[in-house]
Coordinates of C-alpha atoms in Angstrom, one line a residue:
X1118 CA 0.0 0.0 0.0
X1119 CA 1.3 3.5 -0.9
X1120 CA 1.5 5.5 2.4
X1121 CA 0.3 9.1 2.1
X1122 CA 2.9 11.8 3.1
X1123 CA 0.9 13.2 6.1
X1124 CA 3.9 14.9 7.7
X1125 CA 4.3 17.4 4.7
X1126 CA 0.6 17.8 4.7
X1127 CA 0.5 18.7 8.4
X1128 CA 3.3 21.0 8.1
X1129 CA 1.6 22.9 5.3
X1130 CA -1.7 22.9 7.2
X1131 CA 0.2 24.4 10.3
X1132 CA 1.9 27.2 7.9
X1133 CA -1.5 28.0 6.5
X1134 CA -3.0 28.5 10.2
X1135 CA 0.1 30.6 11.1
X1136 CA -0.3 32.8 8.1
X1137 CA -3.9 33.3 9.0
X1138 CA -3.2 34.3 12.6
X1139 CA -0.6 36.7 11.4
X1140 CA -3.3 38.7 9.6
X1141 CA -4.9 39.6 13.0
X1142 CA -4.2 43.1 14.4
X1143 CA -1.1 43.3 16.8
X1144 CA -3.4 44.0 19.6
X1145 CA -5.8 41.1 18.9
X1146 CA -7.0 39.6 22.2
X1147 CA -7.3 35.9 23.1
X1148 CA -11.0 36.1 22.0
X1149 CA -10.1 37.3 18.5
X1150 CA -7.4 34.8 18.3
X1151 CA -9.8 31.9 19.2
X1152 CA -12.4 33.2 16.6
X1153 CA -9.6 33.1 14.0
X1154 CA -8.6 29.5 15.0
X1155 CA -12.4 28.6 14.5
X1156 CA -12.5 30.3 11.0
X1157 CA -9.3 28.2 10.0
X1158 CA -11.0 25.0 11.2
X1159 CA -14.2 26.0 9.1
X1160 CA -12.0 26.6 6.2
X1161 CA -10.7 23.1 6.0
X1162 CA -14.3 21.9 5.7
X1163 CA -15.2 24.4 3.2
X1164 CA -12.0 23.4 1.2
X1165 CA -12.9 19.7 1.3
X1166 CA -16.3 20.5 0.0
X1167 CA -14.9 22.5 -2.8
X1168 CA -12.2 20.1 -3.8
X1169 CA -14.3 17.0 -3.8
X1170 CA -17.8 18.1 -4.7
X1171 CA -17.3 21.2 -6.8
X1172 CA -16.8 20.2 -10.6
X1173 CA -17.4 22.2 -13.7
X1174 CA -18.1 19.3 -15.9
X1175 CA -20.5 17.6 -13.4
X1176 CA -21.9 20.5 -11.4
X1177 CA -24.0 20.5 -8.1
X1178 CA -24.5 23.1 -5.7
X1179 CA -22.1 23.2 -2.7
X1180 CA -23.4 24.7 0.6
X1181 CA -20.2 26.8 1.0
X1182 CA -21.2 29.1 3.9
X1183 CA -24.4 28.7 6.1
X1184 CA -25.5 28.7 9.7
X1185 CA -23.0 25.7 10.2
X1186 CA -20.2 27.4 8.4
X1187 CA -20.9 31.3 9.3
X1188 CA -17.5 32.6 8.0
X1189 CA -17.1 35.4 5.5
X1190 CA -19.6 37.5 7.4
X1191 CA -22.6 35.4 6.2
X1192 CA -25.7 37.3 5.9
X1193 CA -28.2 35.2 8.2
X1194 CA -31.0 36.1 6.0
X1195 CA -29.3 34.4 2.9
X1196 CA -28.8 30.6 1.8
X1197 CA -25.7 30.6 -0.2
X1198 CA -24.9 27.8 -2.7
X1199 CA -22.0 27.8 -5.2
X1200 CA -21.1 25.7 -8.2
X1201 CA -18.0 25.8 -10.5
X1202 CA -18.7 26.2 -14.2
X1203 CA -16.6 26.3 -17.4
X1204 CA -17.4 29.3 -19.7
X1205 CA -17.3 27.0 -22.8
X1206 CA -19.9 24.6 -21.3
X1207 CA -23.6 24.6 -21.8
X1208 CA -25.7 24.6 -18.7
X1209 CA -29.2 24.2 -17.7
X1210 CA -30.7 25.8 -14.5
X1211 CA -34.3 24.7 -13.8
X1212 CA -36.4 24.4 -10.7
X1213 CA -39.1 26.4 -8.6
X1214 CA -38.7 30.1 -7.8
X1215 CA -40.1 29.8 -4.2
X1216 CA -41.4 32.7 -2.3
X1217 CA -38.1 34.1 -0.9
X1218 CA -37.6 37.9 -1.2
X1219 CA -34.7 37.5 -3.6
X1220 CA -33.2 34.8 -5.8
X1221 CA -29.9 35.8 -7.5
X1222 CA -27.4 34.0 -9.5
X1223 CA -24.2 35.8 -9.5
X1224 CA -21.5 34.7 -11.9
X1225 CA -17.7 35.4 -11.2
X1226 CA -14.2 34.6 -12.5
X1227 CA -13.6 32.2 -9.5
X1228 CA -14.5 31.5 -6.1
X1229 CA -12.7 32.4 -2.7
X1230 CA -9.9 30.2 -1.8
X1231 CA -9.4 29.0 -5.4
X1232 CA -7.0 31.9 -6.3
X1233 CA -5.2 34.6 -4.6
X1234 CA -8.0 37.1 -5.0
X1235 CA -11.8 36.8 -5.3
X1236 CA -12.7 36.9 -9.0
X1237 CA -14.4 40.0 -10.3
X1238 CA -18.3 39.6 -11.0
X1239 CA -18.8 38.7 -14.7
X1240 CA -22.6 38.9 -14.8
X1241 CA -25.7 37.6 -13.2
X1242 CA -29.3 36.4 -13.4
X1243 CA -32.0 38.0 -11.4
X1244 CA -35.0 35.6 -10.8
X1245 CA -37.2 38.4 -11.6
X1246 CA -36.2 38.2 -15.2
X1247 CA -37.0 34.4 -15.5
X1248 CA -40.1 33.1 -17.3
X1249 CA -42.2 31.1 -14.8
X1250 CA -45.0 28.8 -15.6
X1251 CA -48.2 28.7 -13.6
X1252 CA -46.6 26.6 -10.9
X1253 CA -43.6 28.9 -10.5
X1254 CA -41.1 26.7 -12.5
X1255 CA -38.4 28.0 -14.7
X1256 CA -35.9 26.4 -17.1
X1257 CA -33.1 28.5 -18.6
X1258 CA -30.0 27.6 -20.7
X1259 CA -26.6 29.4 -19.9
X1260 CA -24.0 29.3 -22.8
X1261 CA -21.6 31.4 -24.8
X1262 CA -24.0 31.0 -27.7
X1263 CA -27.6 30.2 -27.9
X1264 CA -27.9 26.5 -28.9
X1265 CA -29.2 25.8 -32.3
X1266 CA -32.9 25.4 -32.7
X1267 CA -33.4 26.3 -29.1
X1268 CA -36.3 28.8 -28.5
X1269 CA -36.7 28.6 -24.7
X1270 CA -35.1 30.9 -22.0
X1271 CA -31.4 31.4 -22.8
X1272 CA -28.8 33.7 -20.9
X1273 CA -25.4 34.3 -22.5
X1274 CA -22.5 33.1 -20.7
X1275 CA -20.1 36.1 -19.8
X1276 CA -16.6 35.6 -21.0
X1277 CA -14.2 34.6 -18.0
X1278 CA -16.9 33.1 -16.0
X1279 CA -15.7 30.1 -13.8
X1280 CA -18.4 29.9 -11.1
X1281 CA -21.9 30.6 -10.0
X1282 CA -23.0 31.9 -6.6
X1283 CA -26.7 31.3 -5.9
X1284 CA -28.3 33.5 -3.1
X1285 CA -31.7 33.0 -1.7
X1286 CA -32.6 36.1 0.5
X1287 CA -35.2 35.5 3.1
X1288 CA -37.3 38.3 4.7
X1289 CA -40.1 36.5 6.6
X1290 CA -38.1 33.5 7.9
X1291 CA -41.1 31.7 9.0
X1292 CA -43.4 31.6 5.9
X1293 CA -41.2 32.2 2.8
X1294 CA -40.6 29.0 0.8
X1295 CA -37.0 28.3 -0.5
X1296 CA -36.4 28.0 -4.2
X1297 CA -35.5 24.5 -5.6
X1298 CA -32.9 24.7 -8.3
X1299 CA -31.1 21.9 -10.3
X1300 CA -28.0 22.6 -12.3
X1301 CA -26.6 20.3 -15.0
X1302 CA -24.2 20.5 -17.9
X1303 CA -25.7 19.6 -21.2
X1304 CA -22.6 19.2 -23.5
X1305 CA -20.8 16.3 -21.6
X1306 CA -22.1 12.8 -20.5
X1307 CA -23.9 13.0 -17.1
X1308 CA -21.8 10.0 -15.5
X1309 CA -18.8 10.9 -13.4
X1310 CA -16.5 8.1 -12.3
X1311 CA -15.0 8.1 -8.8
X1312 CA -11.8 10.0 -8.4
X1313 CA -8.7 8.0 -8.9
X1314 CA -5.9 7.8 -6.2
X1315 CA -3.7 10.5 -7.9
X1316 CA -6.7 13.0 -8.3
X1317 CA -7.7 12.4 -4.6
X1318 CA -4.3 13.1 -3.3
X1319 CA -3.7 16.1 -5.4
X1320 CA -7.1 17.6 -4.0
X1321 CA -5.9 16.7 -0.4
X1322 CA -2.6 18.4 -1.1
X1323 CA -4.4 21.6 -2.1
X1324 CA -6.4 22.0 1.0
X1325 CA -3.9 24.0 3.2
X1326 CA -3.5 26.3 0.2
X1327 CA -7.3 26.7 0.0
X1328 CA -7.3 27.7 3.8
X1329 CA -4.5 30.2 3.3
X1330 CA -6.2 31.9 0.3
X1331 CA -9.7 31.9 1.7
X1332 CA -8.7 33.4 5.1
X1333 CA -6.4 35.9 3.3
X1334 CA -9.2 37.4 1.4
X1335 CA -11.6 37.8 4.2
X1336 CA -9.3 38.9 6.9
X1337 CA -7.5 41.3 4.7
X1338 CA -10.9 42.7 3.8
X1339 CA -11.7 43.0 7.5
X1340 CA -8.4 45.0 7.9
X1341 CA -9.5 47.2 5.1
X1342 CA -12.8 47.8 7.1
X1343 CA -10.7 48.8 10.0
X1344 CA -8.8 51.3 7.9
X1345 CA -12.1 53.0 7.1
X1346 CA -12.3 54.9 10.3
X1347 CA -12.2 54.7 14.0
X1348 CA -14.5 52.3 15.9
X1349 CA -18.3 53.0 16.2
X1350 CA -18.5 54.7 12.8
X1351 CA -20.3 53.3 9.8
X1352 CA -19.1 54.0 6.1
X1353 CA -20.4 53.2 2.8
X1354 CA -18.0 51.1 1.0
X1355 CA -18.4 50.2 -2.8
X1356 CA -15.8 48.2 -4.4
X1357 CA -15.7 48.7 -8.2
X1358 CA -14.9 45.7 -10.2
X1359 CA -13.1 45.2 -13.5
X1360 CA -15.3 46.5 -16.2
X1361 CA -17.7 48.1 -13.7
X1362 CA -19.7 44.9 -13.6
X1363 CA -20.8 45.3 -9.9
X1364 CA -19.6 45.3 -6.4
X1365 CA -17.2 42.8 -5.1
X1366 CA -18.6 40.2 -3.0
X1367 CA -22.2 41.4 -3.2
X1368 CA -25.3 41.3 -5.2
X1369 CA -25.9 43.7 -8.2
X1370 CA -28.0 46.6 -7.1
X1371 CA -26.6 46.3 -3.5
X1372 CA -24.9 49.1 -1.5
X1373 CA -23.2 47.9 1.6
X1374 CA -22.1 49.8 4.7
X1375 CA -19.2 48.7 7.3
X1376 CA -17.8 49.7 10.5
X1377 CA -16.5 48.2 13.9
X1378 CA -17.9 48.4 17.2
X1379 CA -16.0 48.8 20.4
X1380 CA -18.0 49.0 23.7
X1381 CA -17.8 48.5 27.4
X1382 CA -20.0 45.8 29.0
X1383 CA -22.4 48.6 30.3
X1384 CA -22.5 50.3 27.1
X1385 CA -24.2 50.1 23.7
X1386 CA -24.0 51.4 20.3
X1387 CA -27.1 53.2 19.2
X1388 CA -27.6 52.8 15.5
X1389 CA -30.2 55.1 13.9
X1390 CA -31.2 55.7 10.3
X1391 CA -34.1 56.6 7.9
X1392 CA -35.4 53.9 5.6
X1393 CA -35.1 54.6 1.9
X1394 CA -38.5 55.5 0.3
X1395 CA -38.1 52.3 -1.9
X1396 CA -36.0 49.4 -0.8
X1397 CA -36.4 45.8 -1.9
X1398 CA -34.5 44.4 1.0
X1399 CA -32.2 45.8 3.9
X1400 CA -30.6 44.4 6.9
X1401 CA -27.9 45.1 9.4
X1402 CA -25.7 42.4 11.5
X1403 CA -22.6 42.0 13.7
X1404 CA -19.6 39.9 13.3
X1405 CA -16.6 38.8 15.4
X1406 CA -13.0 39.8 14.5
X1407 CA -12.5 36.9 12.4
X1408 CA -15.4 38.0 10.0
X1409 CA -17.6 35.2 11.4
X1410 CA -21.4 36.0 11.8
X1411 CA -22.0 36.0 15.6
X1412 CA -24.3 33.0 16.7
X1413 CA -26.7 33.7 14.0
X1414 CA -29.1 31.1 15.2
X1415 CA -29.1 31.6 19.0
X1416 CA -28.5 35.4 19.2
X1417 CA -30.4 38.1 17.5
X1418 CA -27.2 39.3 15.9
X1419 CA -29.0 40.4 12.7
X1420 CA -32.2 42.3 11.9
X1421 CA -33.8 42.7 8.5
X1422 CA -36.6 45.1 7.1
X1423 CA -39.3 42.6 7.8
X1424 CA -38.1 41.7 11.5
X1425 CA -37.3 45.3 12.4
X1426 CA -39.7 47.6 14.5
X1427 CA -39.6 51.1 13.3
X1428 CA -40.3 53.8 15.8
X1429 CA -43.4 56.2 15.4
X1430 CA -41.2 58.9 13.5
X1431 CA -40.5 56.0 10.9
X1432 CA -36.8 55.6 11.7
X1433 CA -34.9 52.4 12.5
X1434 CA -33.2 52.4 15.8
X1435 CA -31.2 49.5 17.2
X1436 CA -28.7 49.0 20.0
X1437 CA -25.5 46.8 19.5
X1438 CA -24.6 45.6 23.0
X1439 CA -23.4 42.5 24.8
X1440 CA -26.3 43.0 27.5
X1441 CA -29.9 43.0 26.7
X1442 CA -30.8 46.9 26.3
X1443 CA -34.4 46.2 26.4
X1444 CA -35.7 47.5 23.0
X1445 CA -37.0 44.9 20.4
X1446 CA -34.1 45.9 17.9
X1447 CA -31.2 44.4 19.9
X1448 CA -28.3 43.4 17.9
X1449 CA -26.8 40.9 20.3
X1450 CA -22.9 40.4 20.1
X1451 CA -23.1 37.3 22.2
X1452 CA -20.9 38.8 24.8
X1453 CA -18.3 40.3 22.3
X1454 CA -17.2 43.9 23.3
X1455 CA -15.6 44.6 19.9
X1456 CA -16.2 43.2 16.3
X1457 CA -17.6 44.2 13.0
X1458 CA -20.9 45.8 11.7
X1459 CA -22.3 45.1 8.2
X1460 CA -25.3 46.4 6.5
X1461 CA -27.1 46.3 3.1
X1462 CA -29.4 48.3 1.2
X1463 CA -30.7 46.4 -1.9
X1464 CA -32.4 47.9 -5.1
X1465 CA -33.0 51.1 -2.9
X1466 CA -33.8 54.6 -4.0
X1467 CA -31.0 56.0 -2.0
X1468 CA -28.5 54.6 0.4
X1469 CA -26.5 56.2 3.4
X1470 CA -24.7 54.8 6.4
X1471 CA -26.7 55.1 9.7
X1472 CA -25.6 57.3 12.3
X1473 CA -23.7 55.7 15.4
X1474 CA -23.1 56.8 18.9
X1475 CA -22.2 54.9 22.2
X1476 CA -24.5 55.4 25.0
X1477 CA -24.7 54.0 28.7
X1478 CA -27.3 51.2 28.7
X1479 CA -28.8 52.7 32.1
X1480 CA -29.2 55.9 30.1
X1481 CA -30.7 54.6 26.9
X1482 CA -34.2 55.9 27.4
X1483 CA -32.7 59.5 27.3
X1484 CA -31.7 58.9 23.7
X1485 CA -34.9 57.4 22.3
X1486 CA -38.3 58.8 21.5
X1487 CA -40.5 58.7 24.5
X1488 CA -42.9 56.3 23.0
X1489 CA -40.4 53.4 22.4
X1490 CA -41.6 50.3 24.2
X1491 CA -39.2 48.1 26.1
X1492 CA -39.6 44.2 26.3
X1493 CA -39.9 42.0 29.2
X1494 CA -37.6 39.0 29.7
X1495 CA -40.4 36.7 28.6
X1496 CA -41.0 38.7 25.5
X1497 CA -37.3 38.5 24.7
X1498 CA -37.3 34.8 25.0
X1499 CA -40.2 34.3 22.9
X1500 CA -38.6 36.5 20.2
X1501 CA -35.5 34.5 20.3
X1502 CA -37.4 31.2 20.3
X1503 CA -39.3 32.2 17.2
X1504 CA -36.1 33.1 15.4
X1505 CA -34.6 29.7 16.4
X1506 CA -37.8 27.7 15.1
X1507 CA -37.7 29.7 11.8
X1508 CA -34.1 29.0 11.0
X1509 CA -34.4 25.4 11.6
X1510 CA -37.6 25.2 9.4
X1511 CA -35.7 27.2 6.8
X1512 CA -33.2 24.6 6.4
X1513 CA -33.4 23.0 3.0
X1514 CA -30.5 21.6 0.8
X1515 CA -27.9 24.1 2.3
X1516 CA -29.1 25.0 5.7

């Protein structure tokens, strides 16, 4: 029997982990280091899924990030599935639209972890543009040129495309139904033999490199967010991509704002903003220092436009804090006293970064409209239990 060279693999894995930890700020505390170590462990799982399940000739959706793998600052409202494709291929997307708020197919050059830099957005398909039958079914072909004698829905394959990221964005977690989508390649035989020994070992050998690349991309991005300004400020940040195709890492038509929170245990960061006159979807969330969504299932660490309670003046106010501030719009940091903030305005008539200021929790009422209601402990627990049930019921293929 041929023995695998595990000692070299382990050494490469250790170097990948060390390179990741080196990306943390010099003043990173033990919690930030532990969060980064967790992110490293997640990346090995994500890399395995990509190496052994993601193939352009025989495609299938890979649940790359999710409530179980919440790295890369996942949006808790969103189900993410990715698929590697070949720009020369002919692919078919078919299934049911469902009732989720948004269904979007983003096409990119490559995927995080498979190259030194995230690939540019090359194009996309919005489910609003698909032809649906009476049952909500769709069927579309994706290729560089329309197939001969084909009269159905067709979308051109943008040059340079190497992957598709499917996002299903939920607003009402309890009632919206997931889309069900199949992808297949039509210009190659459907059968895929099992990987031979050489291919399997080649994929295993690449795993540490995947971890290094994946974490470098997200922690470097986190560092760029820190450079936007001091803690407890929010800033619009738009990344222009090659050819002006869109914003890096996000859906078309979406504007994102970022910041970092830094508070004491008896403090909260009060977030306040007007809501755009027209906005298809919006949310705000908190992350840890390793760009991991904070306990998206068991903490209310995100709030979207359906879940939010607006005040009588029509404005949205929320408090980021480690302790319960009492108001419904609590962004729970899960005990973290510093971390990241991320918000999204999607298909909005205008977009601005919310205002933010640190307040003492025992003086919070002084900073709110007089008619703002506070929750009892029982109401808070009921709110969180409803969230937990809704997430578990949402879990389809990727969740």
